[in-house]
Coordinates of C-alpha atoms and ligand atoms in Angstrom, one line a residue:
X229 CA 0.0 0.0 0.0
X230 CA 3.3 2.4 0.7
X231 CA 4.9 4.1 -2.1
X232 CA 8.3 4.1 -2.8
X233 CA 9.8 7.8 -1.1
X234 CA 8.9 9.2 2.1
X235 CA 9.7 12.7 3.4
X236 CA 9.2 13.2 7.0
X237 CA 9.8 16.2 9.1
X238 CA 10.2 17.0 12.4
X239 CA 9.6 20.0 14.2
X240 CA 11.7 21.7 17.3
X241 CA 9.6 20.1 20.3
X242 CA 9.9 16.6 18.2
X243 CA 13.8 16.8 18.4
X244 CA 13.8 19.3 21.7
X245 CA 14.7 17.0 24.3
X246 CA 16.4 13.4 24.2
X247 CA 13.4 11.3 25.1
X248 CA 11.6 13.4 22.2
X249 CA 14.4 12.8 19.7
X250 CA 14.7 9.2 20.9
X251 CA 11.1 8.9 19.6
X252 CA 11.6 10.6 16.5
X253 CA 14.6 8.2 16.1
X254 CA 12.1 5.3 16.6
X255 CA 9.6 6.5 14.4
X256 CA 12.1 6.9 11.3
X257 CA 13.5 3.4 12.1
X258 CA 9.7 2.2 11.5
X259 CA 9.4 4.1 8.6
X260 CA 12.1 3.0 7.3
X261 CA 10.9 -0.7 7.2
X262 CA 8.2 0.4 5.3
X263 CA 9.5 2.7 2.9
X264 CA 12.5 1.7 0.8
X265 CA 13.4 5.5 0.6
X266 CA 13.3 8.1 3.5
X267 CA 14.4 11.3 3.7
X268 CA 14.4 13.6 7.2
X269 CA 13.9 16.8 7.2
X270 CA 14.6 18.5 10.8
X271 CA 14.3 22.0 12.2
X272 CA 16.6 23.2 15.3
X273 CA 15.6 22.5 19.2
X274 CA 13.0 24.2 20.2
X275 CA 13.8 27.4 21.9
X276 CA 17.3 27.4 19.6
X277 CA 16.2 29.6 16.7
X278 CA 15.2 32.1 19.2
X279 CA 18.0 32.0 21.3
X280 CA 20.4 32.4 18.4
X281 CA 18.2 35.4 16.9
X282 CA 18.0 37.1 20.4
X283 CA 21.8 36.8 21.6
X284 CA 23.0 37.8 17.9
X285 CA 20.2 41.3 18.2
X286 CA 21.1 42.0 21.6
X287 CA 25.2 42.0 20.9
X288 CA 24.4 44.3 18.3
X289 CA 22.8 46.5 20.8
X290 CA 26.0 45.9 23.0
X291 CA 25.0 43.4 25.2
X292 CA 27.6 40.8 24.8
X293 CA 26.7 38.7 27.8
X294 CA 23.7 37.4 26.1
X295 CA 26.0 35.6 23.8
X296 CA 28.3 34.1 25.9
X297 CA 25.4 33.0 28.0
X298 CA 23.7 31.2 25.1
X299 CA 26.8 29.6 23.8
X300 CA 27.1 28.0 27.3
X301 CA 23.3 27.0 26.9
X302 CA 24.0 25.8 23.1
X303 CA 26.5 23.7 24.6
X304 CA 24.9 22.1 27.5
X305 CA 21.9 21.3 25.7
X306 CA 22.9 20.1 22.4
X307 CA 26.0 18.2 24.6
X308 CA 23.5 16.7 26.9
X309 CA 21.7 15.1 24.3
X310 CA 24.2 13.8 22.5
X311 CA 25.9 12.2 25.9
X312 CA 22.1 10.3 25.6
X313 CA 21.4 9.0 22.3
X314 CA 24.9 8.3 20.8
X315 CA 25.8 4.3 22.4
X316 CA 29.8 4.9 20.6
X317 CA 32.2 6.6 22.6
X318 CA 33.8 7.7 19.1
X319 CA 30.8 9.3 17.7
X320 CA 29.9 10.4 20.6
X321 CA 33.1 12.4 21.3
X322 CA 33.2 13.1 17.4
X323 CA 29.7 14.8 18.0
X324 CA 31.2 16.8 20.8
X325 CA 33.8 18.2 18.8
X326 CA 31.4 18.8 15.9
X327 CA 28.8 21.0 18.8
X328 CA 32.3 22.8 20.0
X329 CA 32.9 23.7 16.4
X330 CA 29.6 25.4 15.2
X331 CA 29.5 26.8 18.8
X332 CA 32.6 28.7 18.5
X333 CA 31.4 29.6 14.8
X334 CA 28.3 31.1 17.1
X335 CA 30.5 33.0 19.2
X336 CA 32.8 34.4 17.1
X337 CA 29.5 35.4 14.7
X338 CA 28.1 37.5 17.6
X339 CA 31.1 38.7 18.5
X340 CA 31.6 40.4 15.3
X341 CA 28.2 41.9 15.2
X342 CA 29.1 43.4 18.7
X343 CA 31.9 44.8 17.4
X344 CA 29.9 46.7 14.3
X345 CA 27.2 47.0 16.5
X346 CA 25.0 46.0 13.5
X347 CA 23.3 42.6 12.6
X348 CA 22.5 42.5 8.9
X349 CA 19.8 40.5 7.2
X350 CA 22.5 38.7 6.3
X351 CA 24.8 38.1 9.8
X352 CA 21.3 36.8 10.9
X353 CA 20.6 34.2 9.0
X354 CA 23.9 33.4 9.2
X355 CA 23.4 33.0 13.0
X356 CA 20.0 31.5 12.8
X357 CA 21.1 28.8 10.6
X358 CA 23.5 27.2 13.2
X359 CA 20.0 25.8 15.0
X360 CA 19.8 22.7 12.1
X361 CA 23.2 22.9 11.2
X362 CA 23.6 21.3 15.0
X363 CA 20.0 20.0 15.1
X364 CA 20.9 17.6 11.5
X365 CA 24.4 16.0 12.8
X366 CA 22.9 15.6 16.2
X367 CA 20.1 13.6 14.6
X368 CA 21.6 11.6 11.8
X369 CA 24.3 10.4 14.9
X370 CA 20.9 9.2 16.8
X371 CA 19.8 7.2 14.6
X372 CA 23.1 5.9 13.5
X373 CA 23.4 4.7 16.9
X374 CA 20.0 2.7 16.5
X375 CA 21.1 1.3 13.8
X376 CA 19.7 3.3 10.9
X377 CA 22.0 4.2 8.2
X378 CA 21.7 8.3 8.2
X379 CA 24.0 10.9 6.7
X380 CA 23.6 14.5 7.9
X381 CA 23.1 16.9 5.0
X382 CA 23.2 20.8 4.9
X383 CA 20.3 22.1 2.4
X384 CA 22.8 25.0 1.8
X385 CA 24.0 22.7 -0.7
X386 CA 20.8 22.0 -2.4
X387 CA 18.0 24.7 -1.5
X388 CA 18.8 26.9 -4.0
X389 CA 18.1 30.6 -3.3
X390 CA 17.7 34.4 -3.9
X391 CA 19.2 36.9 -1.7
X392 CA 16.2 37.9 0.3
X393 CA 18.1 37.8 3.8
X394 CA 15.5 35.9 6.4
X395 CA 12.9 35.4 4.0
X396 CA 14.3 33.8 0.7
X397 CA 12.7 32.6 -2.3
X398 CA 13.6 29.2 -3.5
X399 CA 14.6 29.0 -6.8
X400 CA 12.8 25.8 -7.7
X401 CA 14.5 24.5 -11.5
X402 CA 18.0 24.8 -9.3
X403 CA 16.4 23.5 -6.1
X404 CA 15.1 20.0 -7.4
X405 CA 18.5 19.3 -9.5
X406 CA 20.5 19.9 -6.9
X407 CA 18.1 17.9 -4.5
X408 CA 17.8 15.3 -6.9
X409 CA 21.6 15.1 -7.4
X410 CA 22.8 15.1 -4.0
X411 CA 19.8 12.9 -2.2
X412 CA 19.3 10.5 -5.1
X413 CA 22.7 8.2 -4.4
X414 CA 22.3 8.5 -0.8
X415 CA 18.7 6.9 -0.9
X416 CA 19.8 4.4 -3.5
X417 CA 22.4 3.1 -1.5
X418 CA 19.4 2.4 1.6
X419 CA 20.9 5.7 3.6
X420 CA 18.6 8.1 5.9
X421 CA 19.1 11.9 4.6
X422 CA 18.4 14.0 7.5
X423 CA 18.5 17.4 6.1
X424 CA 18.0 20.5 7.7
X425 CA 15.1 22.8 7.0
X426 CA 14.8 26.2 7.0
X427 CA 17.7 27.1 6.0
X428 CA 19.2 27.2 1.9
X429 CA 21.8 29.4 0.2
X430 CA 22.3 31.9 -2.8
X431 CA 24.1 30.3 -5.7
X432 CA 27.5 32.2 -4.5
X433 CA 26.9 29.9 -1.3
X434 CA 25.6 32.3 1.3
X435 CA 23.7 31.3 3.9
X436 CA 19.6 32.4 3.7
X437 CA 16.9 31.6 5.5
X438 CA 13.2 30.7 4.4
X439 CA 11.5 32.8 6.8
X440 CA 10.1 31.7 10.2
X441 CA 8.6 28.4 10.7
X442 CA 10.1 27.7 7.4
X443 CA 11.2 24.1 7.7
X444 CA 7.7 22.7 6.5
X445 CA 8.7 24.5 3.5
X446 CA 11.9 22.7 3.2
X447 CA 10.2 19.4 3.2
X448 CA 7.5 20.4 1.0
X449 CA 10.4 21.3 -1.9
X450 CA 12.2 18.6 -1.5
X451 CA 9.2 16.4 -1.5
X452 CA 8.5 18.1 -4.9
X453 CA 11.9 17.8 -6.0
X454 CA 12.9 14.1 -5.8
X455 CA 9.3 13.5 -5.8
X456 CA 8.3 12.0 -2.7
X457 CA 5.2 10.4 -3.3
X458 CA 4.3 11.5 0.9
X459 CA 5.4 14.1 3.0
X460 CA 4.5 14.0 6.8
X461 CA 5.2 16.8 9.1
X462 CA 5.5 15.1 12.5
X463 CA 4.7 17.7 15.2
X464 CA 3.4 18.1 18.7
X465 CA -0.6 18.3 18.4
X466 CA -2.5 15.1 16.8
X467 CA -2.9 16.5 13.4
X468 CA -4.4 19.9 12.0
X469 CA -7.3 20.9 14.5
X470 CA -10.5 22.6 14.8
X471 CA -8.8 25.5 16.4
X472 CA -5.3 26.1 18.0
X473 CA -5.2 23.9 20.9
X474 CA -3.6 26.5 23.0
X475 CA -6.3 29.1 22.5
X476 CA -9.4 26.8 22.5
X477 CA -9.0 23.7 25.0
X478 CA -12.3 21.9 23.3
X479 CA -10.1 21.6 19.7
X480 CA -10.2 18.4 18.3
X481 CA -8.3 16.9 15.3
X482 CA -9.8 17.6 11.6
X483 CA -9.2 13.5 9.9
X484 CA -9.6 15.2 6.6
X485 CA -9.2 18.3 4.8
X486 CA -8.7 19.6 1.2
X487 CA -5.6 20.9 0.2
X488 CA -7.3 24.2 -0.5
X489 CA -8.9 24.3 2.6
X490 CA -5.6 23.6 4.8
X491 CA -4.4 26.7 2.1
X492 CA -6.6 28.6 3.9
X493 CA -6.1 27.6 7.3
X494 CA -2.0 28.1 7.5
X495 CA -2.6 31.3 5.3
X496 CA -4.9 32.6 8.4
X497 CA -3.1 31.9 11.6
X498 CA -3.0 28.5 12.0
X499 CA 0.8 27.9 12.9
X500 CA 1.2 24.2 12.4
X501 CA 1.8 24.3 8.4
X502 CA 4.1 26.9 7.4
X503 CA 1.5 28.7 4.2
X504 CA 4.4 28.0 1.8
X505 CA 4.7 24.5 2.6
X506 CA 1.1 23.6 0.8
X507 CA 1.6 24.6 -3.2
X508 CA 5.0 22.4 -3.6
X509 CA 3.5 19.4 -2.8
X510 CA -0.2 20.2 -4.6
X511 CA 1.6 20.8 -7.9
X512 CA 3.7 17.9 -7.9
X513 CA 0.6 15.8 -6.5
X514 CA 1.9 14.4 -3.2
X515 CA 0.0 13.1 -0.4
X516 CA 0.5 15.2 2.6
X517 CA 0.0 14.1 6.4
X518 CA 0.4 15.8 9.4
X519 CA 0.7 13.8 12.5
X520 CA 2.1 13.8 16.5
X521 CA 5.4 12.8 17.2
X522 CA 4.6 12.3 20.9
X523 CA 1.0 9.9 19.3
X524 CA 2.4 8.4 16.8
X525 CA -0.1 6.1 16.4
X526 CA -2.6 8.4 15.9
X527 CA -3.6 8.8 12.8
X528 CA -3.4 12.5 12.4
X529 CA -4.9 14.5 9.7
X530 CA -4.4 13.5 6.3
X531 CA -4.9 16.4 3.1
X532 CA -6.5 15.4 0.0
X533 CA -6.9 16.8 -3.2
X534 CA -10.9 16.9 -2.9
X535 CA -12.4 15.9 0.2
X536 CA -14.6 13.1 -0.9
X537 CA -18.1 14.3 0.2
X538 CA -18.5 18.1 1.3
X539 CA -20.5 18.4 4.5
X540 CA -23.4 21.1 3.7
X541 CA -22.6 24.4 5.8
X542 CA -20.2 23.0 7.6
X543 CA -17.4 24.8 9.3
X544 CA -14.2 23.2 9.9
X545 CA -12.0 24.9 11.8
X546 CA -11.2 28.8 13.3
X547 CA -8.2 30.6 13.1
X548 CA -6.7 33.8 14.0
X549 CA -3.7 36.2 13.1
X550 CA -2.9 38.3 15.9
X551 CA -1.4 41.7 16.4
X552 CA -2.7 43.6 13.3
X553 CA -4.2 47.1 12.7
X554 CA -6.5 48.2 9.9
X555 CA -4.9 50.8 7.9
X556 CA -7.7 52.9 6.2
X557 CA -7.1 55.4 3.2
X558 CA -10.0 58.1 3.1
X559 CA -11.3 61.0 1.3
X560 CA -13.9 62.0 -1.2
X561 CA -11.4 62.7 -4.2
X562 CA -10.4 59.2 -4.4
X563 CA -13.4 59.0 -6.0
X564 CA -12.7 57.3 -9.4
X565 CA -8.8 58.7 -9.4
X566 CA -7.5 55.4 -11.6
X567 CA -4.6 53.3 -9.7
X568 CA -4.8 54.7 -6.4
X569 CA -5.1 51.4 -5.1
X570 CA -2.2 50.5 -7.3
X571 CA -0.1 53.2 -5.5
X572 CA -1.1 52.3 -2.7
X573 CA -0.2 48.7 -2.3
X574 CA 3.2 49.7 -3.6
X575 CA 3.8 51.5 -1.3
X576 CA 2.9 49.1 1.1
X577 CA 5.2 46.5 -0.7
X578 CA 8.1 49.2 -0.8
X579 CA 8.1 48.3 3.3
X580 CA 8.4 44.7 2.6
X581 CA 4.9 44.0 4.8
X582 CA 2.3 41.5 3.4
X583 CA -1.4 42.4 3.5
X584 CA -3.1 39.3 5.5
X585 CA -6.6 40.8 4.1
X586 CA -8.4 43.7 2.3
X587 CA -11.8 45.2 2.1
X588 CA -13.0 48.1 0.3
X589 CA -16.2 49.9 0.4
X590 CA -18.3 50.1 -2.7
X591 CA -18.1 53.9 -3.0
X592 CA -14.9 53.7 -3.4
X593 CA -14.5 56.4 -1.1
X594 CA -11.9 54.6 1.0
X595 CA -9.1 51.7 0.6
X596 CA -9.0 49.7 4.0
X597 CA -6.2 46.7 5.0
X598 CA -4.6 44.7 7.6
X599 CA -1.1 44.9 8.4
X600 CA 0.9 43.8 11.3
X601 CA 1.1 46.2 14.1
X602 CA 4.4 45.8 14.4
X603 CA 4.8 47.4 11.0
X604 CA 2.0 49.9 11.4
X605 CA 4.2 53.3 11.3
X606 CA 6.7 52.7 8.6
X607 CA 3.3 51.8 6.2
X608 CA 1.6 55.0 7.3
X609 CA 5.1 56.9 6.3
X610 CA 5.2 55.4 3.9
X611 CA 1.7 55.6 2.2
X612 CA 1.6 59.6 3.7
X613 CA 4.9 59.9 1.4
X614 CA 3.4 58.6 -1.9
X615 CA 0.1 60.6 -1.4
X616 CA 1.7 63.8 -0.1
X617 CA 0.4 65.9 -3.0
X618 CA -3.5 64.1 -2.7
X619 CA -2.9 65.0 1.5
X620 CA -2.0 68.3 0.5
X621 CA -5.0 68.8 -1.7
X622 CA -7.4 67.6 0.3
X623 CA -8.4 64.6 -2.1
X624 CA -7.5 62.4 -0.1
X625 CA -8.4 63.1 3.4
X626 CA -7.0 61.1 5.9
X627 CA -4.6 57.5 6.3
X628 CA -4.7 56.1 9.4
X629 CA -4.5 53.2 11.4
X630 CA -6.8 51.9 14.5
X631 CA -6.2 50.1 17.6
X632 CA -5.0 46.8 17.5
X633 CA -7.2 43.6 15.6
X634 CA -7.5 40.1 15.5
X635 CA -8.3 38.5 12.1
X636 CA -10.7 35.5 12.5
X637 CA -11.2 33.3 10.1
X638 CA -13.8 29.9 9.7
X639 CA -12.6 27.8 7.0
X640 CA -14.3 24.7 5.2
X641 CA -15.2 23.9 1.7
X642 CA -18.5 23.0 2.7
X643 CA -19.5 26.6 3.7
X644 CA -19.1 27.6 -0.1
X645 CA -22.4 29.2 -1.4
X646 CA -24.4 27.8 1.5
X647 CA -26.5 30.9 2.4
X648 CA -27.1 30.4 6.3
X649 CA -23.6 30.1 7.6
X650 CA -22.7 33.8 7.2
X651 CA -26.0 34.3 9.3
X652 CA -24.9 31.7 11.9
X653 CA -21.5 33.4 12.0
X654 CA -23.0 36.3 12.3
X655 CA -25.8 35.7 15.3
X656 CA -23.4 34.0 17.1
X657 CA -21.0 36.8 17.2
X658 CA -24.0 39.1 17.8
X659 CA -24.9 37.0 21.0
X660 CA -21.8 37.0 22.5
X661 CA -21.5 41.1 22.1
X662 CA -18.8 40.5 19.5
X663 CA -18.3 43.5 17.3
X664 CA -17.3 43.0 13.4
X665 CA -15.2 45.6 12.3
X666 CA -14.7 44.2 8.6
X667 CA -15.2 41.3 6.9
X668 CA -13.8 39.3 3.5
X669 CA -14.3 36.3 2.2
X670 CA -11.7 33.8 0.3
X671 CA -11.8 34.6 -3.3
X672 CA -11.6 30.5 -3.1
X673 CA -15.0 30.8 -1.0
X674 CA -13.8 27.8 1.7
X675 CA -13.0 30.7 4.1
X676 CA -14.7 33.9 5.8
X677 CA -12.5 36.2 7.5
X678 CA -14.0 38.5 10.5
X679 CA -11.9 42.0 11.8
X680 CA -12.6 42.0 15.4
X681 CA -11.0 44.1 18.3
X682 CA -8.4 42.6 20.2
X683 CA -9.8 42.6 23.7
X684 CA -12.9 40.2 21.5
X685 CA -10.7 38.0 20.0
X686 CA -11.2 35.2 22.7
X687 CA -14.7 35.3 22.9
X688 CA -15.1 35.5 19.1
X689 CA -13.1 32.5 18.7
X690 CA -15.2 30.5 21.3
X691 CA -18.1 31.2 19.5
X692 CA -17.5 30.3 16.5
X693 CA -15.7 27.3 17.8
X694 CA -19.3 26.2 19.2
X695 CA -20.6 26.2 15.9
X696 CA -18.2 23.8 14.6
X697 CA -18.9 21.9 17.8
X698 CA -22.3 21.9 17.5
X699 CA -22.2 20.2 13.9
X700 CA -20.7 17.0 15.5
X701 CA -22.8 13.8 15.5
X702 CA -24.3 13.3 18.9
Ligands
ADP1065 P1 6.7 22.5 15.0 O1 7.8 23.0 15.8 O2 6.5 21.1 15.0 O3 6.8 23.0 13.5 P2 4.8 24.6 15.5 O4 4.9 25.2 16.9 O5 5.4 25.4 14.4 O6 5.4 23.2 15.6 O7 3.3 24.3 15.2 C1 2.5 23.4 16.0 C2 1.6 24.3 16.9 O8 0.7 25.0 16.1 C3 0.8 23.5 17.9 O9 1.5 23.3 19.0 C4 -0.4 24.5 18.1 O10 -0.3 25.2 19.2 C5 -0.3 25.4 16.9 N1 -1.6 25.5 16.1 C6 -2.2 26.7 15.8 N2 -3.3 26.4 15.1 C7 -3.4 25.1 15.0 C8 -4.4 24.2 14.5 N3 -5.5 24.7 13.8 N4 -4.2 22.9 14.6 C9 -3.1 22.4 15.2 N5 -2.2 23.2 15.8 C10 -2.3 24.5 15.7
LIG1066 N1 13.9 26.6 13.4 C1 13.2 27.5 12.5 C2 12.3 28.4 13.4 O1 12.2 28.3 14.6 C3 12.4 26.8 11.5 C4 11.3 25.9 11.9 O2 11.2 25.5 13.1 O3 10.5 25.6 11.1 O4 11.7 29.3 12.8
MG1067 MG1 6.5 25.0 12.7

């Protein structure tokens, strides 16, 4: 019933702690006596990515001691495991030398930025990408030691990038030779790529990051690339849920979904699929899984191309992107001016800041939009410095931005053209003395997206959250 290739990849709490890596370790050794081919894909320890992001900003600030601190934790932790899960006194001493090594490389990174007093796009990725480059060997030693033939495996080699510092775009024609080329003879001669994700490089070699959360991406392209015909993302939750299980204690896990529908979810919040990781694997047509490292025998949720029958109204799961702040453009002269939009979502581009959702009024009398609040002044500079000659004439009027937002969004394919959920959405909100600020809906109809107030968010999400309870069979 298995194919032939298997990608799997494990997230930081799934390799975070020895007993967790231990059981990551047992679960590719199971795989592997399934699946003729298996490739690992692994982010760093949890907590790693952050520490190395944190000690390399704060010694450009001048704090040094953060650094020195964290190499000391780096150490310990990555040290500890090792002592562990590696049986061989060689490899295990061989490991140590290997942690000492990218440890120092830390140090003497940070140190540099203290000196300039500057951490680029660049020195950070740089820094961030130690995380997996530790995380891989650490891994592929593990399972050695169990008996499962693994080679650790930098994607700098193969993850072929642009130079879009922290947030790089894959360049995929590069990407899937080079994958193909370097993972191919390792998996024909029955050996375990563990590869890191996250992290790639620019064809001169420089280190680059994917973005945040980015190593579901990595295993999505290189799923594409060899092709895999499956690609699970082994995690710490049993699958893809009704809501996050750390905002809403009644979630439960969603068995099935559509691949636009779990599009939609990641798009909107919901942190356990990285929204890159989805098209890679949809294009090249391979079966996607996501499923709990510490429950590995549950089943998890699987993603389908078309979920075989669509449940009438249904709603399938809420999610929510926090922090944002509507940014509204206003003023009667806008009225029919061609391409303000246009000039307006440049300029929003020009600060690098993506647009989670849009809404404009029919009068066209004013442009409204979410951004992060985070980003929330450069964007108003920014917009107040393309329009300076319409805010000096008066046509356009005002461009603000409000008090911080919540963007809720119910997603399911079984919602599409059915006229009485946006009324249940809607009453329920209504009953709970939830206010809607704005409201879109998914071009690809499987998703309606609510702006409420923050200081709402929790009570909007419980609500709708009893809707999708409410649906399930007695
Ligand atoms: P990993 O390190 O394995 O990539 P992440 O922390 O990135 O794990 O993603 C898993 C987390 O995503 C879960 O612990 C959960 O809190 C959060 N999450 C948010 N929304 C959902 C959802 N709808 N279903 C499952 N998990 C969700
Ligand atoms: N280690 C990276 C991060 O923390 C990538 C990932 O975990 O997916 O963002
Ligand atoms: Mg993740």
């Amino acid at each position: 019933m298995n194919g032939n290739t298997l990608v799997m990849k494990f997230g930081g709490t799934s390799v975070g702690s020895a007993e967790a890596m231990a059981q990551a370790v047992e679960i590719v050794r199971q795989a592997r006596q399934e699946w003729p081919r298996v490739v690992v894909v692994t982010s760093a320890l949890s907590g790693v990515t952050n520490l190395l992001l944190d000690s390399a900003s704060q010694a450009a600030a001048g704090n040094a001691q953060r650094f020195i601190g964290g190499a000391a934790e780096l150490k310990a932790l990555h040290t500890s495991i090792a002592e562990k899960l590696i049986a061989e006194a060689a490899a295990q001493a061989q490991m140590r030398s290997e942690i000492n090594l990218l440890v120092s490389e830390f140090t003497n990174l940070c140190h540099a930025i203290n000196v300039l007093g500057e951490a680029t796009p660049r020195a950070l990725d740089a820094v961030a990408s130690l995380g997996e480059r530790m995380s891989i060997r650490l891994l592929a030693a593990a399972l050695e030691s169990q008996g499962v033939a693994s080679r650790a495996i930098e994607s700098t080699l193969f993850v072929i990038t642009d130079n879009r510092f922290q947030s790089a775009h894959p360049n995929i024609e590069e990407t899937n030779l080079r994958t193909r080329q370097l993972l191919n003879p390792l998996l024909d001669q029955g050996i375990v790529p563990v590869s890191s994700g996250f992290i790639g490089a620019t064809r001169e070699g420089i280190t680059t990051t994917l973005g945040r959360g980015g190593s579901d991406y990595s295993a999505a392209l290189i799923g594409a690339a060899l092709p895999a015909d499956d690609v699970w993302i082994w995690t710490d939750v049993d699958g893809v849920m009704t809501a996050d299980p750390r905002m809403v204690p009644g979630a439960h896990t969603i068995s099935q979904l559509s691949y636009r529908e779990v599009a939609e979810l990641a798009y909107f919040g919901a942190k356990v699929l990285h929204p890159k990781s989805i098209r890679p694997v949809v294009e090249a047509g391979i079966g996607l899984r996501v499923c709990n490292t510490f429950n590995p025998n549950h089943p998890g949720t699987r993603i389908y191309t078309e979920v075989n029958h669509l449940e009438a109204g249904k709603i399938k799961a809420v999610t929510t992107i926090r922090k944002q702040v509507l940014v509204t453009i206003e003023g009667r002269g806008m009225l029919g001016v061609p391409g303000v939009a246009a000039r307006a979502f440049a300029a929003v581009a020009a600060t690098h800041t993506s647009v989670p959702l849009i809404t404009q009024a029919s009068s066209e009398q004013s442009i409204c939009f979410a951004v992060p609040s985070e980003s929330a002044k450069q964007v108003l500079d920014s917009l107040r410095s393309t329009f300076s000659l319409e805010l000096a004439s008066q046509d356009i009027d005002s461009i603000s931005a409000g008090e911080e937002v919540e963007i809720i969004t119910t997603v399911g394919a079984g919602m599409r053209a059915t006229p009485g959920v946006a009324g249940r959405i809607f009453s329920i909100l209504g009953a709970n003395q939830v206010n809607v600020i704005a409201i879109a809906q998914g071009s690809s109809e499987v998703s309606i997206s609510l702006v409420v107030d923050a200081r709402d968010a929790k009570a909007a999400v419980a609500a709708l959250h009893q809707l999708i309870t409410d649906d399930l069979p007695a």
